[in-house]
Amino acid sequence: MTGAKAAVEWLTSVAPDPEACRWEWERNPMGVALLPAGRAWDVLILPGELGYPTLDVLTRVIDQPGPVLVDFGDARMGFFVPAGTAARWLGTGVRTAGSGTWIVVPYPGRSTGGVRWLVPPDGSGTLTDPALLELAMHEAAAGLAGNEGR
C-alpha cells in the first residue's frame, strides 16, 4: 500500500463512516473532512510561534515525529499524540483535542486552502510521544525566552 493510500486508510479508520469521509475529501472544495479525535489519536495544539521551534527540536531528537497539522497563517500547529493524552495534559497555553472533539483534516498529499500537513501521516500509526513533545516544548520556549533578552 502506498504512503498516501495507507495514510488515508489510517485517518479514515477513526471516522464513523469511512466511505463518507473519503467521499467528503473527494467532493469538498476545501479538500478537508472532520474526523473525531480520541479514538486512534489526540491532538495537542500549540501556538505557531512555539510550534515551529518545538518541531525543530523534535526532528533533531527523533527521526520521524507523528503527523503535524498547521492552519492557514501558521497561527496554530497540531501534533498527533496517543489517544488519552488530551485528558491528562496539564500544559499551559496548549489546546487539546481528545475524546468528544473533532478536527479538520486535509487529504494527505493534497494542498488545501486552510489546513495543511507539515508532517503528513505515513499510515503506520506513528504518533509523537507526549513526554518528548513536552521536553521539546520546554527547550523551544527556553530558546525563545533567550532570544527575547537580546
Coordinates of N, CA and C in Angstrom, one line a residue:
M1 N 0.9 -1.2 0.0 CA 0.0 0.0 0.0 C 0.9 1.2 0.0
T2 N 0.6 2.2 -0.9 CA 1.5 3.4 -1.0 C 1.3 4.2 0.3
G3 N 2.2 5.2 0.5 CA 2.2 6.0 1.7 C 0.9 6.8 1.8
A4 N 0.5 7.5 0.7 CA -0.7 8.3 0.7 C -2.0 7.4 1.0
K5 N -2.0 6.3 0.3 CA -3.2 5.4 0.5 C -3.2 4.8 1.9
A6 N -2.1 4.4 2.4 CA -2.0 3.9 3.8 C -2.4 5.0 4.8
A7 N -2.0 6.3 4.5 CA -2.4 7.4 5.4 C -3.9 7.7 5.3
V8 N -4.5 7.6 4.2 CA -5.9 7.8 4.1 C -6.6 6.7 4.8
E9 N -6.2 5.4 4.7 CA -6.8 4.3 5.4 C -6.7 4.5 6.9
W10 N -5.5 4.9 7.4 CA -5.3 5.1 8.8 C -6.2 6.3 9.3
L11 N -6.2 7.4 8.6 CA -7.1 8.5 9.1 C -8.6 8.2 9.0
T12 N -9.0 7.6 8.0 CA -10.5 7.3 7.9 C -10.9 6.2 8.8
S13 N -10.0 5.4 9.3 CA -10.3 4.3 10.3 C -11.0 4.8 11.5
V14 N -10.8 6.1 11.8 CA -11.5 6.6 13.0 C -12.8 7.3 12.7
A15 N -13.1 7.4 11.4 CA -14.4 8.1 11.0 C -15.6 7.2 11.3
P16 N -16.7 7.7 11.7 CA -17.9 6.9 12.0 C -18.3 6.2 10.7
D17 N -18.1 6.8 9.5 CA -18.4 6.2 8.2 C -17.2 6.5 7.3
P18 N -16.2 5.6 7.2 CA -15.0 5.8 6.4 C -15.3 6.2 5.0
E19 N -16.3 5.5 4.4 CA -16.6 5.8 3.0 C -17.2 7.3 2.8
A20 N -18.0 7.7 3.8 CA -18.5 9.1 3.7 C -17.3 10.1 3.9
C21 N -16.3 9.7 4.7 CA -15.2 10.6 4.8 C -14.4 10.7 3.5
R22 N -14.2 9.6 2.9 CA -13.5 9.6 1.6 C -14.3 10.4 0.6
W23 N -15.6 10.2 0.6 CA -16.5 11.0 -0.4 C -16.3 12.5 -0.1
E24 N -16.3 12.9 1.2 CA -16.2 14.3 1.6 C -14.9 14.8 1.1
W25 N -13.8 14.1 1.3 CA -12.5 14.6 0.8 C -12.5 14.8 -0.7
E26 N -13.1 13.9 -1.4 CA -13.2 14.0 -2.9 C -14.0 15.1 -3.4
R27 N -15.1 15.5 -2.7 CA -16.0 16.4 -3.2 C -16.0 17.8 -2.5
N28 N -15.4 17.9 -1.4 CA -15.4 19.1 -0.6 C -14.3 20.1 -1.3
P29 N -14.8 21.3 -1.8 CA -13.8 22.1 -2.5 C -12.6 22.5 -1.6
M30 N -12.7 22.5 -0.3 CA -11.6 22.8 0.6 C -10.7 21.6 0.7
G31 N -11.1 20.4 0.3 CA -10.3 19.2 0.5 C -10.0 18.8 1.9
V32 N -11.0 19.0 2.7 CA -10.9 18.6 4.2 C -12.1 17.8 4.6
A33 N -11.9 17.1 5.7 CA -13.0 16.4 6.3 C -12.9 16.6 7.9
L34 N -14.0 16.4 8.6 CA -13.9 16.4 10.0 C -13.7 15.0 10.5
L35 N -12.8 14.8 11.4 CA -12.5 13.5 12.0 C -12.5 13.6 13.5
P36 N -13.0 12.5 14.2 CA -13.1 12.6 15.6 C -11.7 12.3 16.3
A37 N -11.3 13.1 17.2 CA -10.1 12.8 18.0 C -10.5 11.9 19.1
G38 N -9.5 11.3 19.7 CA -9.7 10.5 20.9 C -9.9 9.0 20.6
R39 N -9.9 8.6 19.4 CA -10.0 7.2 19.0 C -8.7 6.6 18.8
A40 N -8.0 7.0 17.8 CA -6.6 6.4 17.5 C -5.6 7.4 17.9
W41 N -6.0 8.7 18.1 CA -5.0 9.8 18.4 C -5.7 11.0 19.0
D42 N -5.0 11.8 19.7 CA -5.4 13.1 20.2 C -4.5 14.1 19.5
V43 N -4.9 15.4 19.6 CA -4.1 16.4 19.0 C -3.8 17.5 20.1
L44 N -2.5 17.8 20.2 CA -2.1 18.9 21.1 C -1.8 20.1 20.2
I45 N -2.5 21.2 20.4 CA -2.5 22.4 19.5 C -1.7 23.5 20.2
L46 N -0.5 23.8 19.6 CA 0.4 24.8 20.1 C 0.3 26.1 19.2
P47 N 0.5 27.3 19.8 CA 0.6 28.5 19.0 C 1.8 28.3 18.1
G48 N 1.6 28.8 16.8 CA 2.7 28.7 15.8 C 4.0 29.2 16.2
E49 N 4.1 30.3 17.0 CA 5.4 30.8 17.4 C 6.1 29.8 18.3
L50 N 5.4 28.9 19.0 CA 6.1 27.9 19.8 C 6.1 26.6 19.0
G51 N 5.2 26.3 18.2 CA 5.1 25.1 17.5 C 6.2 24.8 16.5
Y52 N 6.6 25.8 15.8 CA 7.7 25.6 14.8 C 9.0 25.3 15.5
P53 N 9.5 26.1 16.5 CA 10.7 25.7 17.2 C 10.6 24.4 17.9
T54 N 9.4 24.0 18.4 CA 9.2 22.7 19.0 C 9.4 21.6 18.0
L55 N 8.9 21.8 16.8 CA 9.1 20.8 15.7 C 10.5 20.7 15.4
D56 N 11.2 21.8 15.3 CA 12.7 21.8 15.0 C 13.4 21.0 16.1
V57 N 13.1 21.2 17.4 CA 13.8 20.4 18.4 C 13.4 18.9 18.3
L58 N 12.1 18.6 18.0 CA 11.7 17.2 17.9 C 12.5 16.5 16.8
T59 N 12.6 17.2 15.6 CA 13.2 16.5 14.5 C 14.7 16.3 14.7
R60 N 15.3 17.0 15.6 CA 16.7 16.8 15.9 C 16.9 15.6 16.9
V61 N 15.8 15.3 17.6 CA 15.9 14.2 18.6 C 15.4 12.9 18.0
I62 N 14.3 12.9 17.2 CA 13.8 11.6 16.7 C 13.7 11.7 15.1
D63 N 13.8 10.6 14.5 CA 13.8 10.6 13.0 C 12.5 11.0 12.5
Q64 N 11.4 10.5 13.0 CA 10.1 10.8 12.4 C 9.0 11.0 13.5
P65 N 8.7 12.3 13.7 CA 7.6 12.6 14.7 C 6.3 12.1 14.1
G66 N 5.2 12.1 14.9 CA 3.9 11.8 14.3 C 3.4 12.9 13.4
P67 N 2.3 12.8 12.9 CA 1.7 13.8 12.0 C 1.6 15.2 12.7
V68 N 1.8 16.2 11.9 CA 1.7 17.6 12.4 C 0.9 18.4 11.4
L69 N -0.2 19.0 11.9 CA -1.0 19.9 11.0 C -0.7 21.4 11.4
V70 N -0.9 22.3 10.4 CA -0.7 23.7 10.6 C -1.9 24.4 9.9
D71 N -2.4 25.4 10.6 CA -3.6 26.1 9.9 C -3.0 27.2 9.0
F72 N -3.9 27.8 8.2 CA -3.5 28.9 7.3 C -3.1 30.0 8.2
G73 N -2.1 30.7 7.8 CA -1.5 31.8 8.6 C -0.5 31.3 9.6
D74 N -0.3 30.0 9.7 CA 0.6 29.4 10.6 C 0.4 29.8 12.1
A75 N -0.8 30.1 12.5 CA -1.1 30.6 13.8 C -1.1 29.4 14.8
R76 N -1.5 28.2 14.4 CA -1.6 27.1 15.3 C -1.0 25.8 14.6
M77 N -0.4 25.0 15.4 CA 0.1 23.7 14.9 C -0.5 22.6 15.8
G78 N -0.9 21.5 15.2 CA -1.5 20.3 15.9 C -0.6 19.1 15.8
F79 N -0.1 18.6 16.9 CA 0.8 17.5 17.0 C -0.1 16.3 17.3
F80 N -0.1 15.2 16.5 CA -0.8 14.0 16.8 C -0.1 13.2 17.8
V81 N -0.8 12.9 18.9 CA -0.2 12.1 20.1 C -1.2 11.0 20.4
P82 N -0.8 10.0 21.2 CA -1.6 8.9 21.6 C -3.0 9.3 22.2
A83 N -4.0 8.6 21.8 CA -5.3 8.8 22.4 C -5.3 8.8 23.9
G84 N -6.0 9.7 24.6 CA -6.0 9.8 26.0 C -5.0 10.9 26.6
T85 N -4.1 11.3 25.7 CA -3.2 12.4 26.1 C -3.9 13.7 26.5
A86 N -4.9 14.0 25.7 CA -5.6 15.3 26.0 C -6.2 15.4 27.3
A87 N -6.8 14.3 27.8 CA -7.4 14.2 29.1 C -6.4 14.4 30.3
R88 N -5.2 14.1 30.0 CA -4.1 14.2 31.1 C -3.2 15.4 30.9
W89 N -3.4 16.1 29.8 CA -2.4 17.2 29.6 C -2.6 18.4 30.5
L90 N -1.6 18.9 31.1 CA -1.7 20.0 32.1 C -1.0 21.2 31.6
G91 N -0.3 21.2 30.4 CA 0.5 22.3 30.0 C -0.4 23.6 29.7
T92 N 0.2 24.7 30.1 CA -0.4 26.0 29.9 C -0.3 26.5 28.5
G93 N -1.3 27.1 27.9 CA -1.2 27.6 26.5 C -1.3 26.6 25.4
V94 N -1.6 25.4 25.8 CA -1.7 24.3 24.8 C -3.2 23.9 24.8
R95 N -3.8 24.0 23.6 CA -5.2 23.5 23.5 C -5.1 22.0 23.2
T96 N -6.2 21.3 23.5 CA -6.2 19.8 23.3 C -7.5 19.4 22.5
A97 N -7.3 18.4 21.7 CA -8.5 17.8 21.0 C -8.4 16.3 21.3
G98 N -9.3 15.9 22.2 CA -9.4 14.5 22.5 C -10.8 13.9 22.4
S99 N -11.1 12.9 23.2 CA -12.4 12.3 23.1 C -13.5 13.3 23.1
G100 N -14.5 13.2 22.2 CA -15.6 14.1 22.1 C -15.4 15.4 21.3
T101 N -14.2 15.5 20.7 CA -13.9 16.6 19.8 C -13.6 16.2 18.4
W102 N -13.7 17.1 17.5 CA -13.5 16.8 16.1 C -12.4 17.8 15.5
I103 N -11.6 17.3 14.6 CA -10.7 18.3 14.0 C -10.8 18.2 12.4
V104 N -10.4 19.3 11.8 CA -10.4 19.5 10.4 C -9.1 18.8 9.9
V105 N -9.3 17.9 9.0 CA -8.1 17.1 8.5 C -8.1 17.2 6.9
P106 N -7.0 17.7 6.4 CA -6.9 17.7 4.9 C -6.5 16.3 4.4
Y107 N -6.8 16.1 3.1 CA -6.5 14.8 2.5 C -5.0 14.8 2.4
P108 N -4.3 13.6 2.8 CA -2.9 13.5 2.7 C -2.4 13.7 1.3
G109 N -1.4 14.6 1.1 CA -0.7 14.8 -0.1 C -1.3 15.8 -1.0
R110 N -2.4 16.4 -0.6 CA -3.1 17.5 -1.4 C -3.0 18.8 -0.6
S111 N -2.8 19.9 -1.3 CA -2.8 21.2 -0.6 C -4.2 21.7 -0.6
T112 N -4.6 22.4 0.5 CA -5.9 22.9 0.7 C -5.8 24.4 0.9
G113 N -6.9 25.0 1.0 CA -6.9 26.5 1.3 C -6.8 26.9 2.7
G114 N -6.8 25.9 3.6 CA -6.7 26.2 5.0 C -5.7 25.5 5.8
V115 N -6.0 24.2 6.2 CA -5.1 23.4 7.0 C -4.2 22.6 6.0
R116 N -3.0 22.4 6.5 CA -2.1 21.6 5.7 C -1.2 20.8 6.6
W117 N -0.6 19.7 6.0 CA 0.3 18.8 6.7 C 1.7 19.4 6.7
L118 N 2.3 19.6 7.8 CA 3.7 19.8 7.9 C 4.5 18.5 7.9
V119 N 4.0 17.6 8.7 CA 4.5 16.2 8.7 C 3.2 15.3 8.4
P120 N 3.1 14.9 7.2 CA 1.9 14.1 6.9 C 2.0 12.7 7.5
P121 N 0.8 12.1 7.7 CA 0.8 10.7 8.3 C 1.3 9.8 7.2
D122 N 2.0 8.7 7.6 CA 2.5 7.8 6.7 C 1.7 6.5 6.6
G123 N 0.7 6.4 7.5 CA -0.2 5.3 7.5 C 0.3 4.2 8.5
S124 N 1.4 4.4 9.1 CA 2.0 3.4 10.0 C 1.4 3.5 11.4
G125 N 0.7 4.6 11.7 CA 0.2 4.9 13.0 C 1.2 5.6 13.9
T126 N 2.3 6.0 13.4 CA 3.3 6.7 14.2 C 2.7 8.0 14.8
L127 N 2.9 8.2 16.1 CA 2.4 9.3 16.9 C 3.6 9.9 17.6
T128 N 3.5 11.2 18.0 CA 4.6 11.8 18.8 C 4.4 11.4 20.3
D129 N 5.5 11.0 20.9 CA 5.4 10.7 22.3 C 5.2 12.0 23.1
P130 N 4.1 12.1 23.9 CA 3.8 13.4 24.6 C 5.0 13.8 25.5
A131 N 5.7 12.9 26.1 CA 6.8 13.3 27.0 C 7.9 14.0 26.2
L132 N 8.2 13.4 25.0 CA 9.2 14.0 24.2 C 8.7 15.4 23.7
L133 N 7.4 15.5 23.3 CA 6.9 16.7 22.9 C 7.0 17.8 24.0
E134 N 6.7 17.4 25.2 CA 6.8 18.3 26.3 C 8.2 18.8 26.5
L135 N 9.2 17.9 26.5 CA 10.6 18.3 26.6 C 11.0 19.2 25.4
A136 N 10.6 18.9 24.2 CA 10.9 19.8 23.1 C 10.3 21.1 23.2
M137 N 9.0 21.2 23.8 CA 8.4 22.5 24.0 C 9.2 23.3 25.0
H138 N 9.6 22.7 26.1 CA 10.4 23.4 27.1 C 11.7 24.0 26.5
E139 N 12.4 23.1 25.7 CA 13.6 23.6 25.1 C 13.3 24.7 24.1
A140 N 12.3 24.6 23.3 CA 11.9 25.6 22.4 C 11.5 26.9 23.1
A141 N 10.8 26.8 24.2 CA 10.4 28.0 24.9 C 11.6 28.7 25.6
A142 N 12.5 27.9 26.1 CA 13.7 28.5 26.6 C 14.5 29.2 25.6
G143 N 14.6 28.6 24.4 CA 15.3 29.3 23.3 C 14.6 30.6 22.9
L144 N 13.3 30.6 22.9 CA 12.6 31.8 22.6 C 12.8 32.9 23.6
A145 N 12.8 32.5 24.9 CA 13.0 33.4 26.0 C 14.4 34.0 26.0
G146 N 15.4 33.1 25.6 CA 16.7 33.6 25.5 C 16.9 34.6 24.4
N147 N 16.2 34.5 23.3 CA 16.2 35.4 22.2 C 15.6 36.7 22.5
E148 N 14.6 36.7 23.4 CA 13.9 38.0 23.8 C 14.9 38.9 24.5
G149 N 15.8 38.3 25.2 CA 16.7 39.1 26.1 C 17.8 39.8 25.3
R150 N 17.9 39.5 24.0 CA 19.0 40.1 23.2 C 18.6 41.4 22.5

